[in-house]
Coordinates of C-alpha atoms in Angstrom, one line a residue:
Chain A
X1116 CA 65.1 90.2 -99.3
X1117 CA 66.7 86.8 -100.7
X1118 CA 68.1 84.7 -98.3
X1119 CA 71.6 84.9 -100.0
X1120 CA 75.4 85.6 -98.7
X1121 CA 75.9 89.1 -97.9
X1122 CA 79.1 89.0 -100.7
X1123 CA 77.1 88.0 -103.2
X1124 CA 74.3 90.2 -103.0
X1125 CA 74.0 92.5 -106.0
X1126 CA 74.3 96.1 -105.3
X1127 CA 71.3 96.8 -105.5
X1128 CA 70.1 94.5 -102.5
X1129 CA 73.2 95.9 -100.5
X1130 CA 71.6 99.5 -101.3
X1131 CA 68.3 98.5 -99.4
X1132 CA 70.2 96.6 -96.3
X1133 CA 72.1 100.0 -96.2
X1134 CA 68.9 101.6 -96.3
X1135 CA 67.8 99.6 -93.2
X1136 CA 70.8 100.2 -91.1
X1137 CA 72.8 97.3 -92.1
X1138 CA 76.3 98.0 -91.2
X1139 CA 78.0 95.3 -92.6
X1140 CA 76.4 95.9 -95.7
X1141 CA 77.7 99.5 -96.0
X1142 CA 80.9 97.8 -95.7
X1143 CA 81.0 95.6 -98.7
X1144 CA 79.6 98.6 -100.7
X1145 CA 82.6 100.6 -99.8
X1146 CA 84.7 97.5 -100.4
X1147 CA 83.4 97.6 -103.7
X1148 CA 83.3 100.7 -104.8
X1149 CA 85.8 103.0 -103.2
X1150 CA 88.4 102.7 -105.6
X1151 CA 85.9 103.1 -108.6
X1152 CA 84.3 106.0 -106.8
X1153 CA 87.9 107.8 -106.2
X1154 CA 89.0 106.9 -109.6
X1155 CA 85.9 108.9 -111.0
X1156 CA 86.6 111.6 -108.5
X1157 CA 90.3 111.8 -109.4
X1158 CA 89.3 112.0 -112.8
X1159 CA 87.0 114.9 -112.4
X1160 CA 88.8 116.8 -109.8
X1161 CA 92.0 115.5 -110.5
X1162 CA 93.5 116.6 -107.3
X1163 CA 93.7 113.3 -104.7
X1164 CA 93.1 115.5 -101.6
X1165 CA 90.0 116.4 -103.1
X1166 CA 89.3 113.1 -104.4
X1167 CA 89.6 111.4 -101.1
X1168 CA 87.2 114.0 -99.7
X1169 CA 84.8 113.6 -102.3
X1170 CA 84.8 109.6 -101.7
X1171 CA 84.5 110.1 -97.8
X1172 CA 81.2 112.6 -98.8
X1173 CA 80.0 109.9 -101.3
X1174 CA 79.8 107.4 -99.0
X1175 CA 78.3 110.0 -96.2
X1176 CA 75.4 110.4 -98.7
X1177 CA 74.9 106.5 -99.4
X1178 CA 74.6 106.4 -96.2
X1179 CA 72.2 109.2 -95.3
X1180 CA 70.3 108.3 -98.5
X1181 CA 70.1 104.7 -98.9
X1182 CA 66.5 104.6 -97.7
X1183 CA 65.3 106.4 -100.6
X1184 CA 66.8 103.4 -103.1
X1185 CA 63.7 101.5 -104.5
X1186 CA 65.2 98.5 -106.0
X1187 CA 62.4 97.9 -108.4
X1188 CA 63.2 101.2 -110.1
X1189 CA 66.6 100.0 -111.3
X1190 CA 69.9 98.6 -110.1
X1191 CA 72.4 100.2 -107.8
X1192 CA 75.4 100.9 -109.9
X1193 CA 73.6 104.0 -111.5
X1194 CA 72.2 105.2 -108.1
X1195 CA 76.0 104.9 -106.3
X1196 CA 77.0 106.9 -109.9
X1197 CA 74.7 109.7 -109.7
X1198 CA 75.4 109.9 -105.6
X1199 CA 79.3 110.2 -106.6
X1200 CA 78.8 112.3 -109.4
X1201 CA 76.6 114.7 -107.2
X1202 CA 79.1 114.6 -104.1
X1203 CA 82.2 115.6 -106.8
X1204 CA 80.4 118.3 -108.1
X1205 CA 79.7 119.5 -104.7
X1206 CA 83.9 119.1 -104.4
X1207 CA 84.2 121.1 -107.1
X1208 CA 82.2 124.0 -106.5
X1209 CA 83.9 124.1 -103.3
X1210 CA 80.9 123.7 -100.9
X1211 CA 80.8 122.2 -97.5
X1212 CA 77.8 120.8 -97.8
X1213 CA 76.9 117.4 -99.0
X1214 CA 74.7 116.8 -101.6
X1215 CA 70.9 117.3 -100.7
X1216 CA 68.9 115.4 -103.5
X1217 CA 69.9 112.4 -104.8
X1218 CA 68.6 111.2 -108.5
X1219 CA 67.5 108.0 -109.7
X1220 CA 69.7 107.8 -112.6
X1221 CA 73.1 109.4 -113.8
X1222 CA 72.5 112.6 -115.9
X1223 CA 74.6 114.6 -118.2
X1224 CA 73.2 117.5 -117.5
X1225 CA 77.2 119.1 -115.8
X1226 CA 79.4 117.5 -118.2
X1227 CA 79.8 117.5 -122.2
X1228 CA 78.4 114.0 -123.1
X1229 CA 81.4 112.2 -124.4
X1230 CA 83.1 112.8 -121.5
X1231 CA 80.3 111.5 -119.3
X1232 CA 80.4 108.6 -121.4
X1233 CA 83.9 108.2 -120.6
X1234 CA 83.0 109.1 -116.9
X1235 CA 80.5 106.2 -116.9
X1236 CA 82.6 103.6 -118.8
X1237 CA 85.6 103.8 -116.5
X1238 CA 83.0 103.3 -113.7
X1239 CA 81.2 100.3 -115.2
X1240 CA 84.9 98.8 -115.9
X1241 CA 86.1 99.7 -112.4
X1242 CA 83.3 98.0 -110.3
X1243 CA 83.5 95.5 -112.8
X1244 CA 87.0 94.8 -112.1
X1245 CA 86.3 94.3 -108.0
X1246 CA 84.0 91.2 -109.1
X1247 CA 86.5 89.3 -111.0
X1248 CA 88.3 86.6 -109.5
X1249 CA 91.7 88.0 -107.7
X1250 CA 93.7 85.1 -109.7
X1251 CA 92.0 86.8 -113.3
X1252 CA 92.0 90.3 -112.1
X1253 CA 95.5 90.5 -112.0
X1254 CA 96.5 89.4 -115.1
X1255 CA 94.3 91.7 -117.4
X1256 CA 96.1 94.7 -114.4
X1257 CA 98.9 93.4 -115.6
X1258 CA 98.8 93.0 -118.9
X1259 CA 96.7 96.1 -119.5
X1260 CA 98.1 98.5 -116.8
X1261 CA 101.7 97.4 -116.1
X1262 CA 102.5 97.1 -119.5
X1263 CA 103.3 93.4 -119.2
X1264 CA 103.5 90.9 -122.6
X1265 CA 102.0 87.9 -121.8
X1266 CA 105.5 86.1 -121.2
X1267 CA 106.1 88.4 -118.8
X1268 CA 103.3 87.7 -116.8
X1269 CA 104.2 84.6 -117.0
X1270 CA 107.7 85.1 -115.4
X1271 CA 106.0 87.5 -112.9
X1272 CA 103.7 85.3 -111.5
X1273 CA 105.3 82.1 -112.1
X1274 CA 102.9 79.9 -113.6
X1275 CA 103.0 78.6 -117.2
X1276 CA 102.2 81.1 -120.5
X1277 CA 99.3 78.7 -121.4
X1278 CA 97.7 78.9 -117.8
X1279 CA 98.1 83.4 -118.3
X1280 CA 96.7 82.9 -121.6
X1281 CA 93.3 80.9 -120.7
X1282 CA 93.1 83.2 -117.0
X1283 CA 93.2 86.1 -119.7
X1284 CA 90.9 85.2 -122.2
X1285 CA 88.2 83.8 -119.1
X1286 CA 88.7 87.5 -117.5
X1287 CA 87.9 88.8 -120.3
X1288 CA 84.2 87.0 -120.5
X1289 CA 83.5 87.1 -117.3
X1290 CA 84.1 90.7 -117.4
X1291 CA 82.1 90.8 -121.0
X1292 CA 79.6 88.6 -118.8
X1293 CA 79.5 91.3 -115.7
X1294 CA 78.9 94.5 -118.2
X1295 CA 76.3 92.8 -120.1
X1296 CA 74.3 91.7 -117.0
X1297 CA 74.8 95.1 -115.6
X1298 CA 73.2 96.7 -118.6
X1299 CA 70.1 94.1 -118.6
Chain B
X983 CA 98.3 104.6 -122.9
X984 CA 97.1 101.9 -126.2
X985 CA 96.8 99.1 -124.3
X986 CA 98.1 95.4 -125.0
X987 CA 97.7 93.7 -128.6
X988 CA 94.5 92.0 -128.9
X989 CA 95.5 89.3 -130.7
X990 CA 97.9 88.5 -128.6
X991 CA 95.5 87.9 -125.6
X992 CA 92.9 86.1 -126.8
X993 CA 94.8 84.2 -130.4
X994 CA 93.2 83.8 -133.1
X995 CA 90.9 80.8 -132.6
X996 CA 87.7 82.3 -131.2
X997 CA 84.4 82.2 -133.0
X998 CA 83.6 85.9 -134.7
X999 CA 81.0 86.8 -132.3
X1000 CA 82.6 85.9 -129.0
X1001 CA 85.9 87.8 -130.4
X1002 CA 83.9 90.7 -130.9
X1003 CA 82.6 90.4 -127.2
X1004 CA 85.9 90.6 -125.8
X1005 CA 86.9 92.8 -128.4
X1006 CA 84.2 95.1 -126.9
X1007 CA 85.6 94.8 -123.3
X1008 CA 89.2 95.2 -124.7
X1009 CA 88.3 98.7 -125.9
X1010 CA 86.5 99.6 -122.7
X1011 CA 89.7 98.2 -120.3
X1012 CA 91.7 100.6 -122.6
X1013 CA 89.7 103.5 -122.2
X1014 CA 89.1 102.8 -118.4
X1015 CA 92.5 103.2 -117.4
X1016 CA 94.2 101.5 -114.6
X1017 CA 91.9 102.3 -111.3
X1018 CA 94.2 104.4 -109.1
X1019 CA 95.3 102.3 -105.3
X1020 CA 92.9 103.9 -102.5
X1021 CA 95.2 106.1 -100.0
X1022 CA 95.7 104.6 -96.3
X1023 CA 92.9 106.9 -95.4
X1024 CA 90.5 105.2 -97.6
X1025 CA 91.6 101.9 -97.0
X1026 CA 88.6 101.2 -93.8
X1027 CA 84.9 102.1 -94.7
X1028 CA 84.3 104.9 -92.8
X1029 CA 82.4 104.5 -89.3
X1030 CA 78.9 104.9 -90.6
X1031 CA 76.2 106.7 -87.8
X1032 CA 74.3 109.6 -87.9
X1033 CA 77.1 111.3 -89.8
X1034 CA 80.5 110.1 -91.4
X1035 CA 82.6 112.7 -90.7
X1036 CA 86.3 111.8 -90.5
X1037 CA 87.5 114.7 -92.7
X1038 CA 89.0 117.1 -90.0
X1039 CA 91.8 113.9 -89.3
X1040 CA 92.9 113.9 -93.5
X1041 CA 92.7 117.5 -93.5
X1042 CA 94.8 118.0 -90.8
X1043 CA 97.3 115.9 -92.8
X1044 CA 96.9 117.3 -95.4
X1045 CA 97.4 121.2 -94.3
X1046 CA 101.1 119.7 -92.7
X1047 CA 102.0 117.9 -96.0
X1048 CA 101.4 121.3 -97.7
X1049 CA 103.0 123.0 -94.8
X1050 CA 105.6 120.9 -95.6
X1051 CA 105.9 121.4 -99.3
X1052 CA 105.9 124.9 -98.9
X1053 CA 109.1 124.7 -96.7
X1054 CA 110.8 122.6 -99.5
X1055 CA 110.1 125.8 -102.0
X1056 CA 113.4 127.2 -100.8
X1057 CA 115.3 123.5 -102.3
X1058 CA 117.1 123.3 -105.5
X1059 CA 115.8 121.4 -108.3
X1060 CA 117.2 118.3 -109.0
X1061 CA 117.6 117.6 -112.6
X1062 CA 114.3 116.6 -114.8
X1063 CA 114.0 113.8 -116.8
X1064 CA 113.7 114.9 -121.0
X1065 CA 109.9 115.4 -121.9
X1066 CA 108.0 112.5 -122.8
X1067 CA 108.3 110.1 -125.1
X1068 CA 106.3 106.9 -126.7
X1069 CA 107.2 104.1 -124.7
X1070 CA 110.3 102.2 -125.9
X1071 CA 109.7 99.2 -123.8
X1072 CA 108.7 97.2 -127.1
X1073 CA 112.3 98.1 -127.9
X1074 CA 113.8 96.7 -125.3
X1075 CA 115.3 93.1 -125.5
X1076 CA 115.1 92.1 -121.3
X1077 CA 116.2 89.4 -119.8
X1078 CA 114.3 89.6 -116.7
X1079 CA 111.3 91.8 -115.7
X1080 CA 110.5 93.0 -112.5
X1081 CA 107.1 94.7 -111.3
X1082 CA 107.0 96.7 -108.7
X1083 CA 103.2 97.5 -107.7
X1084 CA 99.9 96.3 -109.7
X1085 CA 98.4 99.2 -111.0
X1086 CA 97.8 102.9 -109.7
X1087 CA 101.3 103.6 -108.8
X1088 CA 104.0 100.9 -111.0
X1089 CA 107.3 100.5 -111.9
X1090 CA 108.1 98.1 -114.4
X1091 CA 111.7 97.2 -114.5
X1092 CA 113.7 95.5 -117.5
X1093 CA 116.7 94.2 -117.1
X1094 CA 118.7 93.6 -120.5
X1095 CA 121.7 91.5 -121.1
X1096 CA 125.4 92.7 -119.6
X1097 CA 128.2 94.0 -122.0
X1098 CA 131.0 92.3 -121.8
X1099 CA 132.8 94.9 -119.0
X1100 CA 129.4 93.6 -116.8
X1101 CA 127.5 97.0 -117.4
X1102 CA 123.7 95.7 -117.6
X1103 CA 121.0 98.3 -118.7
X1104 CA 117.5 98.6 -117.5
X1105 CA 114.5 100.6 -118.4
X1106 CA 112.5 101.0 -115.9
X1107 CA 108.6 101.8 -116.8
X1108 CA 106.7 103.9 -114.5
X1109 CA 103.4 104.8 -114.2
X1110 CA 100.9 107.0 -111.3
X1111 CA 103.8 108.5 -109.8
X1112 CA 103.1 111.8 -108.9
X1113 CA 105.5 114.8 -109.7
X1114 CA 107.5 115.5 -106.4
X1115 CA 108.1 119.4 -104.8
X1116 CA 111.6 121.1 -105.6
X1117 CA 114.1 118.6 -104.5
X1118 CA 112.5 116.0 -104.4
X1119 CA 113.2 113.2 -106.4
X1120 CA 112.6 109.1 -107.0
X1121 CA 115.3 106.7 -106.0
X1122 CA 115.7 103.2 -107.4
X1123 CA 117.4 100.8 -104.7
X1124 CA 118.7 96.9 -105.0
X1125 CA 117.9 95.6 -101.4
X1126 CA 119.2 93.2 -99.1
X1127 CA 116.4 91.4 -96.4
X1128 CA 114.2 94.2 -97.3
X1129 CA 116.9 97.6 -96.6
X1130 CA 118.2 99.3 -99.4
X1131 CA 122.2 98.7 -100.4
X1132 CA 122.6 99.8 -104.1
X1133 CA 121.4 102.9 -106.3
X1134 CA 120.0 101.9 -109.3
X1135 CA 119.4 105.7 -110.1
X1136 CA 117.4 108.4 -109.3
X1137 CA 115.3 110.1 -111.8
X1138 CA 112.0 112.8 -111.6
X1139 CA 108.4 112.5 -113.7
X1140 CA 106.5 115.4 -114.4
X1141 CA 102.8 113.9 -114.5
X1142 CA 101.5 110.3 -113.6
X1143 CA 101.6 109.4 -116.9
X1144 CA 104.1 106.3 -118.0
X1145 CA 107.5 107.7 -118.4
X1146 CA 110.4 105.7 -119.3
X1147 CA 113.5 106.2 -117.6
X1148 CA 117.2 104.2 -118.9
X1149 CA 119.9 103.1 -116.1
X1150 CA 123.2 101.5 -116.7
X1151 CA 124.1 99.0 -113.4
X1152 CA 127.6 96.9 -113.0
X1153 CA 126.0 94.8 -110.5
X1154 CA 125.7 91.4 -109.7
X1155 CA 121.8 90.7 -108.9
X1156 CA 122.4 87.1 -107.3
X1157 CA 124.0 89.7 -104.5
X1158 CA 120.9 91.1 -104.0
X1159 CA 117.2 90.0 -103.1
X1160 CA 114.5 92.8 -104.2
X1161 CA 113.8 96.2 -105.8
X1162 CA 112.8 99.0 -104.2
X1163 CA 111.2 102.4 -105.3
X1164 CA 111.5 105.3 -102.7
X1165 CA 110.9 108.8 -103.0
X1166 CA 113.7 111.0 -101.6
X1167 CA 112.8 113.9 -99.9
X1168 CA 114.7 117.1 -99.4
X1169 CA 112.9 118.0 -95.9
X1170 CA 114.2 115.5 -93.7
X1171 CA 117.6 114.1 -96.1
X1172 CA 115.5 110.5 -96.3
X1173 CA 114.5 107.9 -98.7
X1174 CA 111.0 106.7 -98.1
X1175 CA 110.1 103.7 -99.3
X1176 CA 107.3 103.6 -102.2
X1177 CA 107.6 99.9 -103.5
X1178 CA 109.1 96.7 -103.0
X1179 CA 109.4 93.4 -104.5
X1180 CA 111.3 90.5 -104.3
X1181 CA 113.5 89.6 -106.7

C-alpha cells in the first residue's frame, strides 16, 4: 500500500484498507460517497425512506465485501456503483436481504441503457463533485443548481465577479481533470 | 432544469479544444442534476462491525412520521400554487438576491425594486422541496436574531422540481436581519424551520 495520507488515497486503495478492517478508511468512503450513492438511490427508487435504507445497505455490503476488491482489476468507483446498484435493486424488489454477490463492474443488465448511462453519469459527476475544492464546488452549485448568474454569485459570496469567474472556469477543469482520470 | 449559459461561464477566450473539454463537463453537470443534501440519519458513517444495522432506529421514525401524516388526512387543503411553469427568473429585474440553502433543497429569493407606495416584489425560486400532506404548507419569514417576525407568504409545490412563486412585501429590510423558509404543519399549529440565511 503507498505510504500516502488516508484523504488522498484513491478509492480504490480505501477499498482494500476497508477490506482489511480499516475503520477510518470506511469513513472517508462514506464521506465521499453517501450523497452520490443516495442521489442514485433516490433516483431509482425515488422515495427517500427507501433511499436512505438503500445507502445504509450499500455501505453494509462495502463493508462485508471489501475483501473481495482486487485493485489491479480496476478502480473503485465502478465496484462502489455496481455494490449500490445491486443494494437498490434489492430495495426495490422489496427484499430484506442484502445483496449476496457483488460484480466487478457496473452492468446494464436491470435497466434500459440510456438510463444507466444517465445512472452512471450522475454518479461520476457526483463523486466528482466531493473532490473539488469547497471554495470551487460551490460556485459551479451555485451557478448550476441554485440558478444563480454569475453576478449573483458574486453578491452571494461576496468576493469580486472576476475572482467567480476564474473559481468557475478552474472547477470546471479540475472536474474535466477528475472525470478524465477516472476513466484512464 | 437547462442549466446556466455556457458562454457566460467560461467567455469566449479559451482555446477550441479546452472549450470543448469543459463544454463536455458542462453537459454532464446539467444532466447530473444537483446531488440531493444527505438526511440527519445519514449524516455519520454508520458504525461498521460484523453488521451495520441501524435501520430499526430510521424505521421507527419513519412508521411515526407516516403515523403522523395519516392523522393530517382529516386537514383541509390549503390552496395550491398554479401548475408549473418555465422559470421566469431571467425575467426578473432584482435588486438583491438571497440564497437560502446550496443545492438539494433551495430557495432563491429576488428582491426587485419598490413602487412608489413601498410595495417591493420578490420571486422566490425553489427547488428539492418536497410536496407537504393536506394542510400543510411552506412559509416564508423575515427574521430578527434568528426568530421569525414577518410573513413574506406562504405558498405549496407539488414535486421537487423548481417552482417559482411571486410575493408583494411593504417592508423595510434594514428592519430585519435574515430569511427564513419553514414548513407549517397542520398537526401541531407550528412553523418549523427549513432554511435560514442572513441577510
Amino acid at each position: 500500500m503507498p505510504d500516502v495520507p488516508p484523504d488522498r488515497m484513491t478509492d480504490g486503495e480505501l477499498i482494500a484498507r476497508v477490506g482489511e478492517g480499516d475503520r477510518g478508511a470506511f469513513e472517508l468512503l462514506y464521506r465521499r460517497y453517501a450523497r452520490p450513492v443516495f442521489a442514485l438511490a433516490l433516483r431509482r427508487l425515488g422515495d427517500r425512506g427507501r433511499a436512505e435504507d438503500a445507502v445504509q445497505e450499500t455501505f453494509a455490503s462495502v463493508w462485508r465485501s471489501a475483501r473481495s476488491y482486487r485493485l489491479e482489476r480496476g478502480p473503485g468507483a465502478p465496484w462502489l456503483y455496481a455494490v449500490a446498484r445491486n443494494a437498490i435493486i434489492d430495495r426495490r424488489r422489496a427484499r430484506v436481504e442484502s445483496p449476496s454477490e457483488i460484480p466487478d463492474t457496473p452492468s446494464a443488465d436491470a435497466e434500459p441503457d440510456e438510463r444507466a448511462e444517465s445512472n452512471w453519469t450522475a454518479w461520476r459527476v457526483h463523486s466528482a463533485l466531493g473532490d473539488l475544492p469547497d471554495n470551487e464546488r460551490v460556485v459551479l452549485e451555485l451557478a448550476y443548481w441554485s440558478g444563480l448568474s454569475q453576478s449573483e454569485i458574486a453578491e452571494y459570496l461576496q468576493i469580486p465577479l472576476g475572482t467567480v469567474k476564474t473559481r468557475t472556469r478552474t472547477a470546471l477543469g479540475r472536474l474535466a481533470d477528475l472525470l478524465e482520470d477516472e476513466l484512464t | 432544469m437547462s442549466g446556466p449559459d455556457f458562454r457566460e461561464l467560461v467567455g469566449d477566450d479559451l482555446p477550441s479544444e479546452e472549450r470543448a473539454r469543459l463544454r463536455r463537463v458542462h453537459d454532464q453537470l446539467v444532466a447530473a442534476g444537483a446531488p440531493p443534501e444527505l438526511p440527519p440519519a445519514l449524516q455519520e458513517a454508520p458504525a461498521a462491525g460484523g453488521s451495520v444495522s441501524w435501520l430499526p432506529r430510521r424505521r421507527l421514525g419513519t412508521a411515526l412520521v407516516l403515523a403522523a401524516a395519516l392523522a393530517l388526512s382529516a386537514f383541509a387543503a390549503g390552496f395550491l400554487l398554479g401548475k408549473g411553469r418555465e422559470s421566469d427568473a431571467s425575467a426578473f429585474q432584482p435588486e438583491r438576491t438571497v440564497v437560502l440553502g446550496t443545492q438539494g433543497q433551495t430557495a432563491v429569493v429576488r428582491l426587485g425594486k419598490p413602487d412608489d407606495a413601498g410595495n417591493r416584489p420578490m420571486l422566490v425560486t425553489v427547488e428539492g422541496l418536497r410536496r407537504l400532506p393536506e394542510g400543510d404548507y411552506y412559509s416564508l419569514f423575515m427574521t430578527r436574531k434568528g426568530e421569525p417576525v414577518a410573513t413574506c407568504g406562504t405558498f405549496k409545490v407539488s414535486s421537487t422540481e423548481p417552482k417559482d412563486v411571486r410575493f408583494t412585501v411593504a417592508y423595510d429590510f434594514d428592519n430585519y436581519d435574515g430569511l427564513l423558509l419553514a414548513e407549517y404543519r397542520a398537526a401541531d399549529h407550528k412553523d418549523h424551520p427549513l432554511l435560514h440565511t442572513d441577510i
